[in-house]
Coordinates of C-alpha atoms in Angstrom, one line a residue:
M1 CA -4.1 24.8 -12.9
M2 CA -5.6 21.8 -11.1
R3 CA -3.4 19.9 -8.6
R4 CA -4.0 16.3 -7.8
W5 CA -2.3 13.9 -5.5
L6 CA -0.5 10.7 -6.4
Y7 CA 0.7 7.7 -4.3
A8 CA 2.4 4.6 -5.5
H9 CA 4.6 2.1 -3.7
R10 CA 6.5 -1.2 -4.0
N11 CA 8.0 -3.5 -1.5
V12 CA 11.7 -4.2 -2.1
P13 CA 13.5 -7.2 -0.5
G14 CA 16.9 -6.7 1.0
D15 CA 18.7 -5.2 3.9
P16 CA 17.2 -1.7 4.5
A17 CA 20.5 -0.1 5.3
R18 CA 22.1 -1.4 2.0
L19 CA 19.0 -0.4 0.1
E20 CA 19.1 3.1 1.5
E21 CA 22.9 3.5 0.9
T22 CA 22.4 2.4 -2.8
L23 CA 19.4 4.6 -3.3
R24 CA 21.2 7.7 -1.9
R25 CA 24.4 7.0 -4.0
R26 CA 23.0 5.8 -7.3
I27 CA 19.4 7.1 -7.7
V28 CA 20.2 8.6 -11.1
D29 CA 21.8 5.5 -12.4
L30 CA 19.0 3.4 -11.1
L31 CA 16.4 5.5 -12.9
C32 CA 18.4 5.5 -16.1
D33 CA 18.8 1.7 -16.0
D34 CA 19.0 1.3 -19.8
A35 CA 22.0 1.1 -22.1
A36 CA 20.6 3.8 -24.3
E37 CA 20.0 6.2 -21.4
S38 CA 23.0 5.5 -19.3
G39 CA 25.2 7.7 -21.6
I40 CA 22.9 10.7 -21.6
A41 CA 24.5 13.6 -19.8
R42 CA 22.6 15.8 -17.3
D43 CA 21.4 19.2 -18.4
A44 CA 22.8 22.3 -16.8
D45 CA 20.1 22.2 -14.2
G46 CA 21.0 18.6 -13.3
S47 CA 18.0 17.0 -15.0
F48 CA 18.1 14.0 -17.2
L49 CA 15.8 12.2 -19.7
V50 CA 14.2 8.9 -19.0
S51 CA 11.9 6.8 -21.4
V52 CA 8.9 5.3 -19.7
D53 CA 6.3 2.9 -21.2
T54 CA 2.8 4.4 -20.5
S55 CA -0.6 4.8 -22.2
A56 CA -3.2 7.4 -22.9
A57 CA -6.8 6.9 -24.1
G58 CA -6.0 3.2 -24.4
V59 CA -3.0 3.7 -26.7
A60 CA 0.5 2.5 -25.7
L61 CA 3.1 5.3 -25.6
A62 CA 6.9 5.4 -25.1
K63 CA 7.0 8.6 -23.2
R64 CA 10.1 10.7 -22.5
V65 CA 10.1 12.6 -19.2
R66 CA 12.8 14.9 -17.9
V67 CA 13.5 14.0 -14.3
S68 CA 15.4 15.9 -11.6
T69 CA 16.3 14.8 -8.1
G70 CA 17.2 16.6 -4.9
V71 CA 19.3 16.0 -1.8
A72 CA 18.3 13.1 0.4
V73 CA 17.0 13.9 3.9
R74 CA 15.9 11.8 6.8
A75 CA 12.4 11.9 8.2
G76 CA 12.2 9.5 11.2
S77 CA 12.8 6.0 9.9
R78 CA 12.4 7.1 6.3
V79 CA 14.8 8.7 3.8
K80 CA 13.2 11.1 1.3
I81 CA 14.7 12.3 -2.0
P82 CA 12.9 15.1 -3.8
L83 CA 11.9 14.1 -7.4
R84 CA 10.2 16.1 -10.2
W85 CA 9.4 15.2 -13.8
H86 CA 7.7 16.8 -16.8
A87 CA 7.2 15.6 -20.4
D88 CA 9.9 16.4 -22.9
P89 CA 8.8 17.3 -25.5
A90 CA 5.2 18.6 -25.1
R91 CA 5.7 19.9 -21.6
Q92 CA 2.8 22.4 -22.0
V93 CA 0.1 19.7 -22.6
F94 CA 1.2 16.9 -20.2
P95 CA 0.9 17.0 -16.4
E96 CA 4.0 17.8 -14.3
F97 CA 4.8 16.0 -11.1
E98 CA 6.5 17.2 -7.9
G99 CA 7.1 15.0 -4.8
D100 CA 9.4 12.6 -3.1
I101 CA 10.9 9.1 -3.5
E102 CA 10.8 7.6 0.0
L103 CA 12.4 4.4 1.4
E104 CA 11.1 3.1 4.7
P105 CA 12.3 -0.1 6.5
L106 CA 9.5 -2.7 7.1
S107 CA 11.6 -5.4 8.7
R108 CA 15.2 -6.5 8.8
S109 CA 14.9 -7.9 5.2
R110 CA 12.4 -5.7 3.5
A111 CA 11.7 -2.0 2.8
Q112 CA 8.9 0.0 1.1
L113 CA 9.8 2.3 -1.8
T114 CA 7.2 5.0 -2.2
L115 CA 6.6 7.7 -4.8
V116 CA 4.3 10.4 -3.3
G117 CA 3.5 13.9 -4.4
S118 CA 1.1 15.9 -6.6
Y119 CA 0.8 16.9 -10.3
T120 CA -0.6 19.8 -12.1
T121 CA -2.9 19.6 -15.1
P122 CA -2.1 22.3 -17.7
L123 CA -4.6 24.4 -19.6
G124 CA -6.9 25.1 -16.6
L125 CA -10.4 23.5 -16.7
L126 CA -9.7 22.2 -20.2
G127 CA -6.6 20.4 -19.0
A128 CA -8.5 18.9 -16.1
A129 CA -11.2 17.6 -18.5
V130 CA -8.5 16.1 -20.8
D131 CA -6.8 14.5 -17.8
A132 CA -10.0 12.9 -16.7
T133 CA -10.8 11.5 -20.1
M134 CA -8.1 11.1 -22.8
L135 CA -5.1 11.3 -20.5
R136 CA -6.7 9.7 -17.5
G137 CA -4.2 7.6 -15.7
I138 CA -1.1 8.7 -17.7
V139 CA 0.5 10.1 -14.6
D140 CA -0.3 7.0 -12.6
R141 CA 1.3 4.8 -15.3
T142 CA 4.3 7.0 -15.5
A143 CA 4.7 6.9 -11.8
E144 CA 4.3 3.1 -11.8
G145 CA 6.9 2.8 -14.6
L146 CA 9.5 4.9 -12.8
L147 CA 8.9 3.2 -9.5
Q148 CA 9.0 -0.3 -11.0
R149 CA 12.3 0.5 -12.8
L150 CA 13.7 1.9 -9.6
A151 CA 12.6 -1.1 -7.5
I152 CA 14.0 -3.6 -10.0
S153 CA 17.3 -1.9 -10.3
L154 CA 17.6 -1.4 -6.5
R155 CA 16.8 -5.0 -5.8
R156 CA 19.2 -6.2 -8.5
D157 CA 22.1 -4.0 -7.1
V158 CA 21.5 -5.1 -3.5
G159 CA 20.7 -8.7 -4.7
E160 CA 19.7 -10.5 -1.5
L161 CA 16.3 -12.0 -2.0
E162 CA 14.2 -13.1 -5.0
P163 CA 11.2 -10.9 -5.7
P164 CA 7.7 -12.4 -4.9
P165 CA 5.8 -13.7 -7.9
P166 CA 3.4 -11.2 -9.5
R167 CA -0.2 -11.2 -8.2
S168 CA -3.2 -10.7 -10.3
T169 CA -4.7 -7.2 -9.9
A170 CA -8.2 -8.8 -9.7
S171 CA -7.2 -10.9 -6.7
P172 CA -8.1 -9.5 -3.3
L173 CA -5.1 -8.3 -1.3
R174 CA -4.1 -10.9 1.3
V175 CA -2.1 -10.9 4.5
A176 CA 1.0 -12.3 2.7
D177 CA 1.0 -9.3 0.3
V178 CA 1.5 -6.6 3.0
M179 CA 2.6 -8.3 6.3
T180 CA 5.9 -7.6 7.9
A181 CA 7.8 -10.8 7.2
D182 CA 10.7 -11.9 9.4
P183 CA 9.4 -9.7 12.3
L184 CA 11.1 -9.0 15.6
V185 CA 10.3 -12.0 17.9
L186 CA 10.9 -12.0 21.7
E187 CA 11.7 -15.0 23.9
E188 CA 9.6 -15.4 27.0
G189 CA 12.6 -15.5 29.3
M190 CA 13.9 -12.1 28.0
P191 CA 14.0 -9.3 30.6
V192 CA 11.3 -6.7 30.2
R193 CA 13.8 -3.9 29.9
T194 CA 15.7 -5.6 27.1
A195 CA 12.4 -6.1 25.2
A196 CA 11.5 -2.4 25.7
L197 CA 14.9 -1.4 24.2
L198 CA 14.4 -3.7 21.2
L199 CA 10.9 -2.3 20.5
F200 CA 12.3 1.2 20.7
H201 CA 15.3 0.4 18.5
F202 CA 13.3 -1.3 15.7
G203 CA 10.5 1.3 15.9
V204 CA 7.7 -1.2 16.4
S205 CA 4.9 -1.0 19.0
G206 CA 4.6 -4.8 19.6
A207 CA 6.2 -8.1 18.9
P208 CA 5.3 -11.9 19.1
V209 CA 6.5 -13.8 22.2
V210 CA 7.6 -17.4 21.8
S211 CA 8.7 -20.1 24.2
E212 CA 12.1 -21.8 24.3
T213 CA 10.7 -24.3 21.8
G214 CA 9.5 -21.6 19.4
E215 CA 5.8 -22.0 20.3
L216 CA 3.8 -18.7 20.1
I217 CA 2.5 -17.8 23.5
G218 CA 1.5 -14.1 23.3
V219 CA 2.3 -10.6 22.2
L220 CA 4.2 -7.9 24.1
S221 CA 3.0 -4.4 23.2
E222 CA 3.6 -0.9 24.3
R223 CA 0.4 -1.1 26.2
D224 CA 1.7 -4.0 28.2
L225 CA 4.8 -2.1 29.1
L226 CA 2.7 1.0 30.1
D227 CA 0.9 -1.3 32.5
K228 CA 4.3 -2.2 33.9
T229 CA 5.3 1.5 34.5
A230 CA 1.9 3.0 35.3
A231 CA 1.0 4.2 38.8
H232 CA -0.5 1.5 41.0
G233 CA -4.0 2.9 41.3
L234 CA -7.0 0.8 42.2
R235 CA -8.2 -1.2 39.2
L236 CA -11.3 -3.4 39.3
G237 CA -13.1 -5.7 36.8
R238 CA -11.8 -7.4 33.8
G239 CA -8.1 -6.8 33.3
A240 CA -7.3 -6.2 37.0
A241 CA -5.5 -9.5 37.4
A242 CA -3.6 -9.0 34.2
G243 CA -2.6 -5.5 35.2
H244 CA -1.4 -6.7 38.5
R245 CA 0.6 -9.5 36.8
R246 CA 2.3 -7.1 34.5
R247 CA 3.3 -4.6 37.2
R248 CA 5.2 -7.4 39.0
A249 CA 6.6 -8.9 35.7
V250 CA 10.3 -9.3 35.3
T251 CA 10.4 -11.3 32.0
V252 CA 8.6 -10.9 28.7
G253 CA 6.6 -14.0 29.3
E254 CA 5.2 -12.5 32.5
A255 CA 4.4 -9.2 30.9
C256 CA 2.9 -10.2 27.5
S257 CA -0.8 -10.4 26.6
R258 CA -2.0 -14.0 26.2
P259 CA -3.1 -15.7 24.0
A260 CA -1.8 -14.1 20.8
L261 CA -4.4 -13.3 18.2
V262 CA -3.4 -14.9 14.9
T263 CA -4.2 -15.0 11.3
A264 CA -3.0 -16.9 8.2
P265 CA -1.0 -15.6 5.2
E266 CA -3.8 -16.4 2.8
A267 CA -6.5 -14.5 4.8
T268 CA -7.9 -11.4 3.0
L269 CA -7.1 -7.9 4.3
R270 CA -10.9 -7.3 4.6
A271 CA -11.2 -10.2 7.0
V272 CA -8.2 -9.0 9.0
A273 CA -9.6 -5.5 9.1
R274 CA -12.9 -6.9 10.6
E275 CA -10.9 -8.9 13.1
L276 CA -8.8 -5.9 14.2
I277 CA -12.0 -3.9 14.7
D278 CA -13.9 -6.6 16.5
R279 CA -11.0 -7.5 18.8
D280 CA -9.9 -3.9 19.3
V281 CA -6.2 -4.8 18.8
S282 CA -3.5 -3.2 16.8
R283 CA -1.9 -6.3 15.2
L284 CA -2.3 -10.0 14.5
V285 CA 0.5 -12.5 14.4
V286 CA 0.7 -14.4 11.1
L287 CA 1.2 -18.2 11.6
A288 CA 2.3 -20.6 8.8
D289 CA 2.8 -24.3 9.7
S290 CA 2.6 -23.3 13.4
A291 CA 5.6 -20.9 13.1
V292 CA 5.6 -17.2 13.2
A293 CA 5.7 -16.0 9.6
G294 CA 5.0 -12.3 10.1
V295 CA 2.9 -9.6 11.8
I296 CA 0.1 -7.5 10.2
S297 CA -1.0 -4.3 11.8
R298 CA -3.6 -1.7 11.3
H299 CA -1.1 0.4 9.3
D300 CA -0.5 -2.6 7.0
V301 CA -4.2 -3.0 6.3
L302 CA -4.3 0.6 4.9
E303 CA -2.8 -1.0 1.8
V304 CA -6.4 -1.6 0.7
L305 CA -7.0 2.1 0.5
L306 CA -3.6 2.9 -1.0
R307 CA -4.0 0.9 -4.3
T308 CA -3.3 3.1 -7.2
D309 CA -6.1 4.0 -9.6
V310 CA -4.3 1.9 -12.3
A311 CA -4.5 -1.2 -10.1
V312 CA -8.1 -0.5 -9.0
Q313 CA -9.1 0.1 -12.6
A314 CA -7.6 -3.3 -13.7
A315 CA -9.3 -5.1 -10.9
V316 CA -12.7 -3.4 -11.7
D317 CA -12.3 -4.3 -15.4
D318 CA -11.6 -7.9 -14.5
A319 CA -14.7 -8.0 -12.3
L320 CA -16.8 -6.5 -15.1
E321 CA -15.5 -9.0 -17.6
G322 CA -16.5 -11.9 -15.4
F323 CA -19.9 -10.3 -14.6
G324 CA -21.2 -10.7 -18.1
E325 CA -22.8 -7.3 -18.8
P326 CA -20.7 -5.9 -21.8
D327 CA -22.5 -2.6 -22.0
V328 CA -21.4 -1.5 -18.5
R329 CA -18.4 0.8 -18.4
A330 CA -16.4 2.0 -15.4
T331 CA -13.8 4.6 -14.8
V332 CA -11.7 5.0 -11.6
Q333 CA -10.4 8.3 -10.2
W334 CA -8.9 8.5 -6.7
G335 CA -10.7 5.2 -5.7
E336 CA -14.1 6.3 -6.8
V337 CA -15.8 4.2 -9.5
T338 CA -18.1 5.9 -12.0
L339 CA -20.5 3.5 -13.8
S340 CA -22.2 4.2 -17.1
G341 CA -24.1 2.1 -19.7
G342 CA -26.8 -0.4 -19.0
V343 CA -27.7 -4.0 -17.9
G344 CA -30.2 -6.4 -19.2
R345 CA -32.3 -6.7 -16.0
R346 CA -32.6 -4.1 -13.3
S347 CA -31.9 -6.6 -10.5
R348 CA -28.4 -7.1 -11.9
I349 CA -27.5 -3.5 -10.8
S350 CA -27.5 -4.3 -7.1
Q351 CA -25.5 -7.5 -7.8
L352 CA -22.9 -5.6 -9.7
E353 CA -22.6 -2.9 -7.0
G354 CA -22.1 -5.6 -4.4
L355 CA -19.4 -7.2 -6.5
L356 CA -17.5 -3.9 -7.1
E357 CA -17.8 -2.8 -3.5
E358 CA -15.7 -5.9 -2.6
V359 CA -12.9 -4.9 -4.9
D360 CA -9.9 -3.7 -2.8
G361 CA -9.3 0.0 -3.2
V362 CA -12.9 0.9 -4.3
V363 CA -13.9 3.9 -2.1
A364 CA -17.3 4.7 -3.6
L365 CA -19.6 4.0 -6.5
R366 CA -21.1 6.7 -8.6
G367 CA -23.3 7.0 -11.7
E368 CA -26.6 5.5 -12.8
L369 CA -27.1 2.4 -15.0
E370 CA -30.0 1.9 -17.3
W371 CA -31.8 -1.4 -17.7
E372 CA -33.8 -3.1 -20.5
Q373 CA -36.2 -5.1 -18.3
D374 CA -37.5 -4.0 -14.9
D375 CA -37.7 -7.4 -13.3
I376 CA -37.9 -5.9 -9.8
A377 CA -41.2 -4.1 -10.7
L378 CA -42.5 -7.3 -12.3
Q379 CA -41.8 -9.3 -9.1
T380 CA -43.4 -6.7 -7.0
Y381 CA -46.5 -6.7 -9.2
A382 CA -46.7 -10.5 -9.2
G383 CA -46.6 -10.6 -5.4
L384 CA -49.6 -8.2 -5.0

């Protein structure tokens, strides 16, 4: 049997401690958030049936899956609950999933709910072929359905903040979509030791520093604190003065790096990734109306690579629809886009490839497209 990995996630607003307590205590009720399902008893093995809207080969399905959960365990800042499912009926011809539901705090008012694991395709190579064609994406859609139901139920039960409006799958991911909102913010007059304890307690490697009036003046990072505690060896060149200042620092304002590097909520993740690389920094402060709105780190930018195949496929399909070449088809598997069909003019191929490479989550392009007119050869011939 073939085994393939799956990763899906949703951000859930609310106090992370309350979200965790509710998830631990009521995960079965949250997954069975339907009047018709709530009365269904567990089987002898503890499993229960859930109906999920999904699709296969472009046909909508109301699929029933048998779900079983395990005992919650803690892994660092995350809580993990084992979860399995298989189709019921027709278990022998549908993929089976085994993995974990994870909840990880992102800030004091938001957490990330993740479904991660792997699934097996039955029937050996035949099953793998069916999974890649007729049933392609059915596991992704099942995972998205279960995760969406769990996130909505969890958010409703905790009920602290309104969910953000839905975003088009074709739109590029932006800073506001993945940043840590309401981050830990340090005041410049705070003692360095207090700041170090706060960074350690909240499990973050850096935080914005503001003045008494709320103006952003810098960022205090673990690297700045290492400068404070490192041996006082000879240090020359750029950074020598800053290192000397940090070693003598008593307050956060004296120890932090200045100025703070910033970005805006509407900036794309691709632009932020370029900025993080060019500046060789781990995070940017997000400013909205001159106030600190959040922090975005290298870890957050990985959201681009973690889009599910379902989301990437939808974005690719939208891009193709706007491109105006109806004979081009695309399929997405694990972020790789396979193109087939043809275009009117050969020069359109490079334009299409450039367009699809800009879609968030696209890892690689494969396949070859045919063309009706070789305008590149004609241009070359005309230039001779």
